[in-house]
mmCIF file of C-alpha atoms in Angstrom:
data_model
loop_
_atom_site.group_PDB
_atom_site.id
_atom_site.type_symbol
_atom_site.label_atom_id
_atom_site.label_comp_id
_atom_site.label_asym_id
_atom_site.label_seq_id
_atom_site.Cartn_x
_atom_site.Cartn_y
_atom_site.Cartn_z
ATOM 1 C CA MET A 1498 -19.097 -15.144 -15.553
ATOM 2 C CA GLU A 1499 -19.228 -11.003 -15.820
ATOM 3 C CA ILE A 1500 -16.208 -9.179 -14.423
ATOM 4 C CA LYS A 1501 -16.182 -5.366 -14.448
ATOM 5 C CA VAL A 1502 -13.375 -3.178 -14.030
ATOM 6 C CA LEU A 1503 -14.716 0.134 -12.256
ATOM 7 C CA GLY A 1504 -12.154 3.359 -12.937
ATOM 8 C CA SER A 1505 -12.478 6.409 -14.345
ATOM 9 C CA GLY A 1506 -9.540 5.968 -17.019
ATOM 10 C CA CYS A 1507 -6.432 6.363 -14.291
ATOM 11 C CA ALA A 1508 -3.354 4.401 -14.793
ATOM 12 C CA ASN A 1509 -4.120 2.156 -11.915
ATOM 13 C CA CYS A 1510 -7.526 1.381 -13.573
ATOM 14 C CA LYS A 1511 -5.903 0.343 -16.779
ATOM 15 C CA LYS A 1512 -3.268 -1.764 -14.807
ATOM 16 C CA LEU A 1513 -6.179 -3.711 -13.029
ATOM 17 C CA LEU A 1514 -8.247 -4.312 -16.425
ATOM 18 C CA GLU A 1515 -4.732 -5.509 -17.829
ATOM 19 C CA TYR A 1516 -4.510 -8.028 -15.044
ATOM 20 C CA VAL A 1517 -7.986 -8.982 -15.272
ATOM 21 C CA GLN A 1518 -7.738 -9.618 -19.031
ATOM 22 C CA VAL A 1519 -4.541 -11.990 -18.679
ATOM 23 C CA ALA A 1520 -6.100 -13.873 -15.855
ATOM 24 C CA VAL A 1521 -9.032 -14.348 -17.427
ATOM 25 C CA LYS A 1522 -7.239 -16.013 -20.532
ATOM 26 C CA GLU A 1523 -4.870 -17.786 -18.451
ATOM 27 C CA LEU A 1524 -7.354 -19.545 -16.487
ATOM 28 C CA ALA A 1525 -9.663 -20.034 -19.529
ATOM 29 C CA VAL A 1526 -12.906 -19.036 -17.732
ATOM 30 C CA ASP A 1527 -15.773 -18.095 -19.789
ATOM 31 C CA ALA A 1528 -16.096 -14.410 -18.710
ATOM 32 C CA SER A 1529 -17.083 -11.048 -20.150
ATOM 33 C CA VAL A 1530 -14.608 -8.447 -19.242
ATOM 34 C CA LEU A 1531 -16.255 -4.680 -19.076
ATOM 35 C CA TYR A 1532 -14.562 -1.586 -18.507
ATOM 36 C CA VAL A 1533 -16.985 0.910 -16.723
ATOM 37 C CA THR A 1534 -15.845 4.369 -16.739
ATOM 38 C CA ASP A 1535 -18.957 6.389 -15.779
ATOM 39 C CA TYR A 1536 -18.861 7.979 -12.389
ATOM 40 C CA ILE A 1537 -22.631 7.294 -11.745
ATOM 41 C CA GLU A 1538 -22.359 3.828 -12.681
ATOM 42 C CA ILE A 1539 -19.228 3.343 -10.524
ATOM 43 C CA VAL A 1540 -20.853 5.197 -7.647
ATOM 44 C CA LYS A 1541 -23.873 3.571 -7.659
ATOM 45 C CA THR A 1542 -22.193 0.182 -6.813
ATOM 46 C CA GLY A 1543 -21.561 1.495 -3.195
ATOM 47 C CA ILE A 1544 -17.514 2.229 -3.934
ATOM 48 C CA MET A 1545 -16.231 5.795 -4.091
ATOM 49 C CA ARG A 1546 -12.390 4.596 -4.703
ATOM 50 C CA THR A 1547 -11.157 3.182 -7.845
ATOM 51 C CA PRO A 1548 -10.108 0.903 -9.230
ATOM 52 C CA GLY A 1549 -12.882 -1.311 -8.346
ATOM 53 C CA LEU A 1550 -13.289 -4.981 -9.192
ATOM 54 C CA MET A 1551 -16.840 -6.620 -9.531
ATOM 55 C CA ILE A 1552 -17.362 -10.285 -10.448
ATOM 56 C CA ASP A 1553 -21.021 -11.108 -10.896
ATOM 57 C CA GLY A 1554 -22.508 -8.056 -9.366
ATOM 58 C CA LYS A 1555 -20.495 -8.625 -6.021
ATOM 59 C CA ILE A 1556 -17.548 -6.031 -5.399
ATOM 60 C CA VAL A 1557 -14.402 -7.836 -4.360
ATOM 61 C CA SER A 1558 -12.244 -5.486 -4.012
ATOM 62 C CA TYR A 1559 -11.824 -1.358 -4.459
ATOM 63 C CA GLY A 1560 -9.533 1.662 -3.713
ATOM 64 C CA ARG A 1561 -6.402 -0.125 -5.131
ATOM 65 C CA VAL A 1562 -4.775 -2.244 -7.190
ATOM 66 C CA PRO A 1563 -4.666 -6.097 -6.323
ATOM 67 C CA ASN A 1564 -1.940 -7.817 -7.834
ATOM 68 C CA SER A 1565 -2.510 -10.361 -10.436
ATOM 69 C CA ASP A 1566 -2.117 -13.245 -8.143
ATOM 70 C CA GLU A 1567 -5.011 -11.746 -6.003
ATOM 71 C CA VAL A 1568 -6.816 -11.350 -9.151
ATOM 72 C CA LYS A 1569 -6.739 -15.008 -10.323
ATOM 73 C CA THR A 1570 -7.948 -16.116 -7.132
ATOM 74 C CA PHE A 1571 -11.184 -13.591 -7.157
ATOM 75 C CA ILE A 1572 -11.984 -15.245 -10.263
ATOM 76 C CA GLN A 1573 -11.293 -18.978 -9.083
ATOM 77 C CA ASN A 1574 -13.337 -18.176 -6.052
ATOM 78 C CA ALA A 1575 -16.167 -16.726 -8.066
ATOM 79 C CA LYS A 1576 -16.297 -19.957 -10.304
ATOM 80 C CA MET B 320 14.325 18.696 33.101
ATOM 81 C CA ILE B 321 11.479 17.286 31.523
ATOM 82 C CA LYS B 322 10.990 20.423 29.352
ATOM 83 C CA ASP B 323 14.681 20.344 28.450
ATOM 84 C CA ILE B 324 14.340 16.897 26.741
ATOM 85 C CA PHE B 325 11.174 17.965 24.840
ATOM 86 C CA VAL B 326 12.586 21.129 23.721
ATOM 87 C CA TRP B 327 15.971 18.862 22.580
ATOM 88 C CA LEU B 328 13.525 16.254 20.882
ATOM 89 C CA ASN B 329 11.820 19.214 18.947
ATOM 90 C CA ASP B 330 14.778 20.704 17.792
ATOM 91 C CA GLN B 331 16.208 17.554 17.049
ATOM 92 C CA LEU B 332 13.683 15.635 15.376
ATOM 93 C CA LEU B 333 11.200 18.298 13.893
ATOM 94 C CA LYS B 334 13.411 21.348 13.297
ATOM 95 C CA MET B 335 16.571 18.880 12.655
ATOM 96 C CA THR B 336 18.749 21.576 14.046
ATOM 97 C CA TRP B 337 21.592 19.140 13.687
ATOM 98 C CA LEU B 338 20.684 18.842 9.896
ATOM 99 C CA GLU B 339 21.096 22.690 9.580
ATOM 100 C CA ASN B 340 24.562 22.843 11.377
ATOM 101 C CA ALA B 341 25.709 20.341 8.967
ATOM 102 C CA VAL B 342 24.535 21.797 6.057
ATOM 103 C CA ASN B 343 25.915 25.058 7.338
ATOM 104 C CA TRP B 344 29.140 23.505 8.293
ATOM 105 C CA PHE B 345 29.632 22.181 4.751
ATOM 106 C CA PHE B 346 29.208 25.554 2.721
ATOM 107 C CA ARG B 347 31.030 27.388 5.633
ATOM 108 C CA ASP B 348 33.985 25.230 5.848
ATOM 109 C CA VAL B 349 34.177 22.646 2.962
ATOM 110 C CA ILE B 350 32.957 25.029 0.064
ATOM 111 C CA GLN B 351 34.053 28.065 1.682
ATOM 112 C CA LEU B 352 31.483 30.714 1.027
ATOM 113 C CA ASP B 353 31.072 33.833 2.411
ATOM 114 C CA VAL B 354 28.790 33.323 5.439
ATOM 115 C CA ASP B 355 27.519 36.944 5.265
ATOM 116 C CA SER B 356 26.869 36.470 1.508
ATOM 117 C CA LEU B 357 23.409 36.197 -0.194
ATOM 118 C CA LEU B 358 24.273 33.279 -1.932
ATOM 119 C CA TYR B 359 25.271 31.542 1.239
ATOM 120 C CA LYS B 360 22.256 32.222 2.852
ATOM 121 C CA GLY B 361 20.105 31.139 -0.076
ATOM 122 C CA ILE B 362 21.999 28.150 -0.822
ATOM 123 C CA THR B 363 22.190 26.752 2.893
ATOM 124 C CA PHE B 364 18.466 27.561 3.305
ATOM 125 C CA PHE B 365 17.707 25.368 -0.246
ATOM 126 C CA PHE B 366 19.484 22.301 0.822
ATOM 127 C CA TYR B 367 18.805 22.243 4.540
ATOM 128 C CA ASP B 368 15.148 22.619 3.603
ATOM 129 C CA VAL B 369 14.820 20.068 0.639
ATOM 130 C CA ILE B 370 16.767 17.339 2.725
ATOM 131 C CA LYS B 371 14.349 18.250 5.817
ATOM 132 C CA ILE B 372 11.471 18.174 4.342
ATOM 133 C CA PHE B 373 11.783 14.798 2.160
ATOM 134 C CA ILE B 374 12.821 13.058 5.505
ATOM 135 C CA LEU B 375 9.729 14.417 7.367
ATOM 136 C CA LEU B 376 7.527 13.792 4.160
ATOM 137 C CA SER B 377 8.462 10.197 4.239
ATOM 138 C CA VAL B 378 8.263 9.602 7.991
ATOM 139 C CA LEU B 379 4.683 11.368 8.241
ATOM 140 C CA ILE B 380 2.912 10.356 5.267
ATOM 141 C CA PHE B 381 3.957 6.756 6.411
ATOM 142 C CA LEU B 382 2.427 7.490 9.669
ATOM 143 C CA ALA B 383 -0.634 9.390 8.565
ATOM 144 C CA SER B 384 -1.215 6.340 5.933
ATOM 145 C CA TYR B 385 -1.162 4.067 8.601
ATOM 146 C CA VAL B 386 -3.680 5.982 10.854
ATOM 147 C CA GLN B 387 -5.778 6.691 7.493
ATOM 148 C CA SER B 388 -5.690 2.812 6.634
ATOM 149 C CA PHE B 389 -8.400 2.403 9.413
ATOM 150 C CA PHE B 390 -10.267 4.995 7.863
ATOM 151 C CA SER B 391 -12.350 5.202 3.876
ATOM 152 C CA PRO B 392 -14.870 7.240 2.370
ATOM 153 C CA GLU B 393 -16.794 4.216 2.674
ATOM 154 C CA ARG B 394 -16.826 3.924 6.216
ATOM 155 C CA THR B 395 -16.900 7.714 6.536
ATOM 156 C CA ARG B 396 -20.107 7.660 4.866
ATOM 157 C CA LYS B 397 -21.813 5.046 7.015
ATOM 158 C CA ILE B 398 -20.727 7.088 9.959
ATOM 159 C CA LEU B 399 -22.131 10.427 8.713
ATOM 160 C CA SER B 400 -25.262 8.784 7.771
ATOM 161 C CA LYS B 401 -26.264 7.786 11.097
ATOM 162 C CA VAL B 402 -25.510 11.640 12.273
ATOM 163 C CA LYS B 403 -27.831 14.629 12.384
ATOM 164 C CA GLY B 404 -27.764 18.440 12.370
ATOM 165 C CA VAL B 405 -24.413 20.460 13.116
ATOM 166 C CA TRP B 406 -23.109 17.349 14.647
ATOM 167 C CA ALA B 407 -23.091 15.598 11.169
ATOM 168 C CA ASN B 408 -21.027 18.745 9.933
ATOM 169 C CA ILE B 409 -18.502 18.630 13.064
ATOM 170 C CA ILE B 410 -17.932 14.909 12.515
ATOM 171 C CA GLY B 411 -17.644 15.427 8.986
ATOM 172 C CA ALA B 412 -14.911 18.099 9.471
ATOM 173 C CA LEU B 413 -13.153 15.810 11.913
ATOM 174 C CA LEU B 414 -13.017 12.546 9.605
ATOM 175 C CA GLY B 415 -12.143 14.823 6.763
ATOM 176 C CA THR B 416 -8.617 15.013 8.535
ATOM 177 C CA VAL B 417 -8.055 11.381 8.556
ATOM 178 C CA THR B 418 -9.996 10.075 5.648
ATOM 179 C CA PRO B 419 -7.460 9.336 2.858
ATOM 180 C CA PHE B 420 -8.218 11.426 -0.136
ATOM 181 C CA CYS B 421 -6.939 13.429 -3.230
ATOM 182 C CA SER B 422 -8.624 15.932 -5.280
ATOM 183 C CA CYS B 423 -8.976 13.209 -8.332
ATOM 184 C CA SER B 424 -11.595 11.489 -6.334
ATOM 185 C CA SER B 425 -13.574 14.487 -5.148
ATOM 186 C CA ILE B 426 -15.976 13.861 -7.717
ATOM 187 C CA PRO B 427 -16.880 10.123 -6.759
ATOM 188 C CA ILE B 428 -17.046 11.238 -3.145
ATOM 189 C CA PHE B 429 -19.235 13.945 -3.893
ATOM 190 C CA ILE B 430 -21.979 11.942 -5.771
ATOM 191 C CA GLY B 431 -21.307 9.109 -3.248
ATOM 192 C CA PHE B 432 -22.182 11.145 -0.393
ATOM 193 C CA THR B 433 -24.939 12.974 -2.160
ATOM 194 C CA LYS B 434 -26.721 9.766 -3.857
ATOM 195 C CA ALA B 435 -26.562 8.002 -0.460
ATOM 196 C CA GLY B 436 -28.872 11.007 0.973
ATOM 197 C CA LEU B 437 -26.324 12.955 2.988
ATOM 198 C CA PRO B 438 -27.101 16.554 3.289
ATOM 199 C CA ILE B 439 -24.925 18.871 0.509
ATOM 200 C CA GLY B 440 -23.542 20.903 3.614
ATOM 201 C CA VAL B 441 -22.108 17.852 5.190
ATOM 202 C CA THR B 442 -20.409 16.917 2.216
ATOM 203 C CA PHE B 443 -18.955 20.371 1.912
ATOM 204 C CA SER B 444 -17.601 20.227 5.737
ATOM 205 C CA PHE B 445 -15.669 17.270 4.516
ATOM 206 C CA LEU B 446 -14.503 18.286 1.530
ATOM 207 C CA ILE B 447 -13.254 21.732 2.882
ATOM 208 C CA SER B 448 -11.813 20.078 5.766
ATOM 209 C CA SER B 449 -10.082 17.068 3.825
ATOM 210 C CA PRO B 450 -7.025 19.215 2.013
ATOM 211 C CA LEU B 451 -6.990 21.745 4.726
ATOM 212 C CA VAL B 452 -6.329 19.866 7.866
ATOM 213 C CA ASP B 453 -4.097 17.190 6.656
ATOM 214 C CA LEU B 454 -2.331 14.985 9.427
ATOM 215 C CA ALA B 455 0.839 15.047 7.892
ATOM 216 C CA SER B 456 1.086 18.737 7.157
ATOM 217 C CA VAL B 457 -0.239 19.618 10.923
ATOM 218 C CA ILE B 458 3.131 17.760 12.505
ATOM 219 C CA LEU B 459 5.029 19.588 9.520
ATOM 220 C CA LEU B 460 3.568 22.986 10.608
ATOM 221 C CA ALA B 461 4.587 22.043 14.278
ATOM 222 C CA SER B 462 8.065 21.412 12.934
ATOM 223 C CA ILE B 463 8.664 24.789 11.048
ATOM 224 C CA PHE B 464 6.694 27.109 13.646
ATOM 225 C CA ASN B 465 5.600 25.352 17.189
ATOM 226 C CA TRP B 466 2.780 22.952 18.347
ATOM 227 C CA GLN B 467 0.689 25.906 19.620
ATOM 228 C CA ILE B 468 0.485 27.330 16.163
ATOM 229 C CA ALA B 469 -0.206 24.180 14.540
ATOM 230 C CA LEU B 470 -3.215 22.891 16.993
ATOM 231 C CA ALA B 471 -4.431 26.518 16.208
ATOM 232 C CA TYR B 472 -4.557 26.307 12.544
ATOM 233 C CA VAL B 473 -6.373 22.575 13.017
ATOM 234 C CA VAL B 474 -8.981 24.152 15.464
ATOM 235 C CA VAL B 475 -9.721 27.261 12.947
ATOM 236 C CA GLY B 476 -9.254 24.841 9.943
ATOM 237 C CA LEU B 477 -12.168 22.629 11.241
ATOM 238 C CA ILE B 478 -14.260 25.819 12.111
ATOM 239 C CA ILE B 479 -14.160 26.927 8.560
ATOM 240 C CA ALA B 480 -15.255 23.641 7.366
ATOM 241 C CA VAL B 481 -18.123 23.250 9.885
ATOM 242 C CA ILE B 482 -19.263 26.823 9.302
ATOM 243 C CA GLY B 483 -18.596 26.857 5.895
ATOM 244 C CA GLY B 484 -20.891 23.369 5.365
ATOM 245 C CA SER B 485 -23.610 24.701 7.853
ATOM 246 C CA LEU B 486 -24.074 28.166 5.705
ATOM 247 C CA ILE B 487 -24.286 25.832 2.615
ATOM 248 C CA SER B 488 -26.848 23.709 4.259
ATOM 249 C CA LEU B 489 -28.791 26.585 5.920
ATOM 250 C CA PHE B 490 -29.165 28.544 2.504
ATOM 251 C CA LYS B 491 -30.428 25.309 1.182
ATOM 252 C CA MET B 492 -27.779 24.872 -1.693
ATOM 253 C CA GLU B 493 -29.166 21.625 -2.580
ATOM 254 C CA ARG B 494 -30.983 23.478 -5.427
ATOM 255 C CA TYR B 495 -27.825 24.191 -7.182
ATOM 256 C CA VAL B 496 -26.362 20.857 -7.575
ATOM 257 C CA GLU B 497 -26.745 19.239 -10.773
ATOM 258 C CA GLU B 498 -29.264 17.054 -11.122
ATOM 259 C CA PHE B 499 -27.599 13.863 -12.301
ATOM 260 C CA VAL B 500 -25.701 14.054 -8.937
ATOM 261 C CA LEU B 501 -28.902 14.005 -6.651
ATOM 262 C CA ALA B 502 -30.687 11.162 -5.518
ATOM 263 C CA ARG B 503 -33.847 10.763 -7.724
ATOM 264 C CA SER B 504 -36.905 9.751 -6.465
ATOM 265 C CA ASP B 505 -37.177 6.710 -9.104
ATOM 266 C CA GLU B 506 -33.758 5.314 -8.348
ATOM 267 C CA GLN B 507 -32.898 3.319 -5.381
ATOM 268 C CA VAL B 508 -30.613 5.201 -2.839
ATOM 269 C CA ILE B 509 -27.364 3.883 -2.459
ATOM 270 C CA ASP B 510 -27.340 1.646 0.549
ATOM 271 C CA VAL B 511 -24.262 2.789 2.710
ATOM 272 C CA ASN B 512 -23.868 -0.792 3.564
ATOM 273 C CA ALA B 513 -23.733 -2.305 0.498
ATOM 274 C CA VAL B 514 -19.954 -2.534 0.042
ATOM 275 C CA GLU B 515 -18.328 -4.946 2.401
ATOM 276 C CA GLU B 516 -15.357 -3.376 4.294
ATOM 277 C CA PHE B 517 -12.098 -5.421 3.671
ATOM 278 C CA THR B 518 -10.014 -5.446 7.031
ATOM 279 C CA MET B 519 -6.583 -5.247 6.426
ATOM 280 C CA THR B 520 -3.688 -6.895 8.386
ATOM 281 C CA ARG B 521 -0.760 -5.306 10.059
ATOM 282 C CA LYS B 522 1.222 -6.207 7.178
ATOM 283 C CA GLU B 523 -1.337 -4.899 4.652
ATOM 284 C CA ARG B 524 -1.582 -1.687 6.465
ATOM 285 C CA VAL B 525 2.463 -1.191 6.410
ATOM 286 C CA ASN B 526 2.552 -2.016 2.634
ATOM 287 C CA TYR B 527 -0.154 0.394 2.024
ATOM 288 C CA SER B 528 1.588 2.910 3.930
ATOM 289 C CA VAL B 529 4.836 2.380 2.214
ATOM 290 C CA GLU B 530 3.166 2.251 -1.209
ATOM 291 C CA GLN B 531 1.138 5.841 -0.313
ATOM 292 C CA VAL B 532 4.733 7.644 0.462
ATOM 293 C CA LYS B 533 6.461 6.479 -2.617
ATOM 294 C CA GLU B 534 3.017 7.554 -4.578
ATOM 295 C CA ILE B 535 2.902 10.856 -2.756
ATOM 296 C CA ILE B 536 6.676 11.418 -3.139
ATOM 297 C CA LYS B 537 6.461 11.179 -6.691
ATOM 298 C CA LYS B 538 3.383 13.052 -6.912
ATOM 299 C CA VAL B 539 4.673 16.369 -4.820
ATOM 300 C CA TRP B 540 8.430 16.447 -5.157
ATOM 301 C CA ILE B 541 8.515 19.128 -8.000
ATOM 302 C CA TYR B 542 6.048 21.181 -5.757
ATOM 303 C CA VAL B 543 8.507 20.832 -3.008
ATOM 304 C CA LEU B 544 11.726 21.686 -5.027
ATOM 305 C CA LEU B 545 9.950 24.573 -6.593
ATOM 306 C CA GLY B 546 8.526 25.760 -3.266
ATOM 307 C CA VAL B 547 11.655 25.475 -1.588
ATOM 308 C CA GLY B 548 13.518 27.213 -4.480
ATOM 309 C CA ILE B 549 11.139 30.077 -4.137
ATOM 310 C CA GLY B 550 11.500 30.231 -0.122
ATOM 311 C CA ALA B 551 15.590 30.307 -1.018
ATOM 312 C CA PHE B 552 15.272 33.063 -3.504
ATOM 313 C CA ILE B 553 12.720 34.811 -1.366
ATOM 314 C CA HIS B 554 15.185 34.268 1.810
ATOM 315 C CA GLY B 555 18.437 35.185 -0.094
ATOM 316 C CA PHE B 556 17.938 37.787 -2.832
ATOM 317 C CA ILE B 557 14.428 39.843 -1.838
ATOM 318 C CA PRO B 558 15.122 42.723 0.180
ATOM 319 C CA GLN B 559 13.131 42.545 3.520
ATOM 320 C CA VAL B 560 11.641 46.209 2.824
ATOM 321 C CA TRP B 561 10.112 45.060 -0.475
ATOM 322 C CA ILE B 562 8.234 42.102 1.515
ATOM 323 C CA GLU B 563 7.441 44.196 4.472
ATOM 324 C CA SER B 564 5.568 46.788 2.335
ATOM 325 C CA ILE B 565 3.500 44.491 0.223
ATOM 326 C CA LEU B 566 3.029 41.615 2.751
ATOM 327 C CA GLY B 567 4.108 43.427 6.343
ATOM 328 C CA ALA B 568 1.887 44.439 9.230
ATOM 329 C CA ASN B 569 2.031 48.335 8.163
ATOM 330 C CA ASN B 570 -0.050 47.194 5.075
ATOM 331 C CA PRO B 571 -3.751 46.587 5.775
ATOM 332 C CA PHE B 572 -4.595 44.512 2.871
ATOM 333 C CA SER B 573 -1.511 42.036 3.168
ATOM 334 C CA VAL B 574 -4.039 38.965 4.298
ATOM 335 C CA ILE B 575 -6.113 39.904 1.332
ATOM 336 C CA ILE B 576 -3.263 40.040 -1.237
ATOM 337 C CA ALA B 577 -1.848 36.622 0.208
ATOM 338 C CA THR B 578 -4.962 35.099 0.179
ATOM 339 C CA LEU B 579 -5.715 36.007 -3.626
ATOM 340 C CA VAL B 580 -2.435 34.925 -4.541
ATOM 341 C CA GLY B 581 -3.155 31.597 -2.912
ATOM 342 C CA ILE B 582 -6.175 30.517 -4.271
ATOM 343 C CA PRO B 583 -5.768 29.866 -8.019
ATOM 344 C CA MET B 584 -2.146 28.341 -7.167
ATOM 345 C CA TYR B 585 -1.914 24.236 -7.134
ATOM 346 C CA ALA B 586 0.279 23.231 -4.614
ATOM 347 C CA ASP B 587 0.798 20.781 -1.996
ATOM 348 C CA ILE B 588 1.139 21.922 1.486
ATOM 349 C CA PHE B 589 4.400 20.500 1.572
ATOM 350 C CA GLY B 590 5.386 22.887 -1.395
ATOM 351 C CA THR B 591 4.126 25.719 0.468
ATOM 352 C CA LEU B 592 6.001 25.434 3.794
ATOM 353 C CA PRO B 593 9.221 26.426 2.735
ATOM 354 C CA ILE B 594 7.797 29.501 1.070
ATOM 355 C CA ALA B 595 5.562 30.200 4.336
ATOM 356 C CA GLU B 596 8.986 29.647 6.683
ATOM 357 C CA ALA B 597 10.812 32.373 4.270
ATOM 358 C CA LEU B 598 8.304 34.928 4.326
ATOM 359 C CA VAL B 599 8.123 34.591 8.427
ATOM 360 C CA LEU B 600 11.824 34.956 8.481
ATOM 361 C CA LYS B 601 11.391 38.210 6.563
ATOM 362 C CA GLY B 602 8.869 39.930 9.069
ATOM 363 C CA VAL B 603 5.670 38.807 7.522
ATOM 364 C CA GLY B 604 2.989 38.421 10.098
ATOM 365 C CA ILE B 605 1.884 34.706 10.909
ATOM 366 C CA GLY B 606 -1.701 35.601 10.045
ATOM 367 C CA THR B 607 -0.614 36.456 6.544
ATOM 368 C CA VAL B 608 1.523 33.474 6.146
ATOM 369 C CA LEU B 609 -1.163 31.140 7.235
ATOM 370 C CA ALA B 610 -3.699 32.619 5.068
ATOM 371 C CA PHE B 611 -1.618 32.249 2.347
ATOM 372 C CA MET B 612 -1.264 28.619 3.214
ATOM 373 C CA MET B 613 -4.575 28.003 3.636
ATOM 374 C CA ALA B 614 -5.411 29.412 0.334
ATOM 375 C CA VAL B 615 -3.103 27.259 -1.623
ATOM 376 C CA THR B 616 -4.310 24.218 -0.016
ATOM 377 C CA ALA B 617 -7.929 24.760 0.236
ATOM 378 C CA LEU B 618 -8.882 26.138 -3.164
ATOM 379 C CA SER B 619 -6.993 25.610 -6.188
ATOM 380 C CA LEU B 620 -7.885 26.156 -10.094
ATOM 381 C CA PRO B 621 -8.112 22.202 -10.728
ATOM 382 C CA SER B 622 -10.031 21.595 -7.578
ATOM 383 C CA ILE B 623 -12.618 24.559 -8.791
ATOM 384 C CA ILE B 624 -13.183 23.117 -12.201
ATOM 385 C CA MET B 625 -13.428 19.360 -10.865
ATOM 386 C CA ILE B 626 -16.172 20.905 -8.382
ATOM 387 C CA LYS B 627 -17.873 22.854 -11.234
ATOM 388 C CA LYS B 628 -18.613 19.544 -12.827
ATOM 389 C CA VAL B 629 -21.010 18.535 -10.148
ATOM 390 C CA VAL B 630 -22.506 21.601 -8.939
ATOM 391 C CA LYS B 631 -23.940 24.934 -10.555
ATOM 392 C CA THR B 632 -22.227 28.397 -10.447
ATOM 393 C CA LYS B 633 -24.099 29.904 -7.577
ATOM 394 C CA LEU B 634 -23.223 26.979 -5.354
ATOM 395 C CA LEU B 635 -19.678 27.099 -6.564
ATOM 396 C CA VAL B 636 -19.322 30.612 -6.108
ATOM 397 C CA MET B 637 -20.832 30.264 -2.796
ATOM 398 C CA PHE B 638 -18.225 27.607 -1.973
ATOM 399 C CA VAL B 639 -15.167 29.799 -2.772
ATOM 400 C CA GLY B 640 -16.594 32.500 -1.356
ATOM 401 C CA ILE B 641 -17.201 31.322 2.132
ATOM 402 C CA VAL B 642 -13.709 29.778 2.232
ATOM 403 C CA THR B 643 -11.917 32.561 0.829
ATOM 404 C CA ILE B 644 -13.940 34.850 3.712
ATOM 405 C CA GLY B 645 -12.831 32.335 6.102
ATOM 406 C CA ILE B 646 -9.466 32.241 5.620
ATOM 407 C CA ILE B 647 -8.985 36.165 5.388
ATOM 408 C CA ILE B 648 -10.723 36.316 8.817
ATOM 409 C CA VAL B 649 -8.436 33.784 10.097
ATOM 410 C CA GLY B 650 -5.570 35.873 8.751
ATOM 411 C CA TYR B 651 -6.673 38.812 10.375
ATOM 412 C CA LEU B 652 -7.200 37.191 13.677
ATOM 413 C CA PHE B 653 -3.627 35.468 13.805
ATOM 414 C CA ASN B 654 -2.106 38.650 12.929
ATOM 415 C CA ALA B 655 -3.622 40.269 15.848
ATOM 416 C CA PHE B 656 -3.761 37.356 18.499
ATOM 417 C CA GLY B 657 -0.752 35.500 16.918
ATOM 418 C CA SER B 658 2.130 36.973 19.262
ATOM 419 C CA LEU B 659 0.576 34.889 22.099
ATOM 420 C CA PHE B 660 1.595 31.353 20.258
ATOM 421 C CA MET B 661 4.980 32.548 19.446
#
């Protein structure tokens, strides 16, 4: 599984990255977590508000920080 | 009868005369300050304004955020991709007033709109109206002045946004956008339907609005205090003759001075309102005051630096120039015809 956290380095984006890293560890999924900060790369996915969360090429959340439970659900749904 | 009720509601809820009376009573009867002293005038203005603005701010941001939760830049882009010509500028300017937006997201929005093939002029109409005509600030304007002035402010703000964007299109300013922002022929145009819209439940909208209130207050409280502090200082300590000689009706350059002072300033409209209020009380023309407020909110050094990252100097100068001239014209018009609204 490939998980991308899309964010320009704002506090909210880092928070989401943290949630994702914790969730991946807790759920023990085999996933690579990437933190994408390049504006162009972020915008190309179709979103304009960060932080965004992309799992296996699909945007599952953007423009807000989902809480850690939601993040776990996103990852489980994608398994 | 109905008019009386409306006036009463307006006075109590928006102008909060009850609060003004309470603050005056406290400093006059409890603290026993001299009612004619400058200290009394300054301090009552400060406390009345701070409490009033924070109450209004919380209520208004909640309401505005609730409305905004139905809109998003992604959705705005989808709507704008379907309209052509000056209508796109008009709808862009209108959507700018209700789309949640902060200057920190102006770059992704600029790139996102441009790479999806929207004309530069339409994007600028959106980017001009967004900070200028904000839902909450309009109601706040109504609370300090009146509804006619608030409405007139909205209309002229939108006109500046539409004309500004249209001129940028007319002069084919796409040439002066940085290459990496433009939609290139060798890469795929962003599909405006690529991202799924997540509809919120009512509870999520309420949560979102509460979060917005917290976040915005955390961001702007310092500007509000500063603004009210400056307003109280002007109100209590600066002689009326000084202000009138610089910003009064007899100085033909008053609007230009107010605009040029306002441009580099970075403040929230909530911070500029108390200053505006104090200036009006000191006899400054409504047009001069509105020009100052528009200049502070529409243009600021941080936002100019931000936009510089995605456009070349020529377009940046044109953008700042159009908005500045628009604001100055509006200022003089309001000074000339503003008495119709008071």
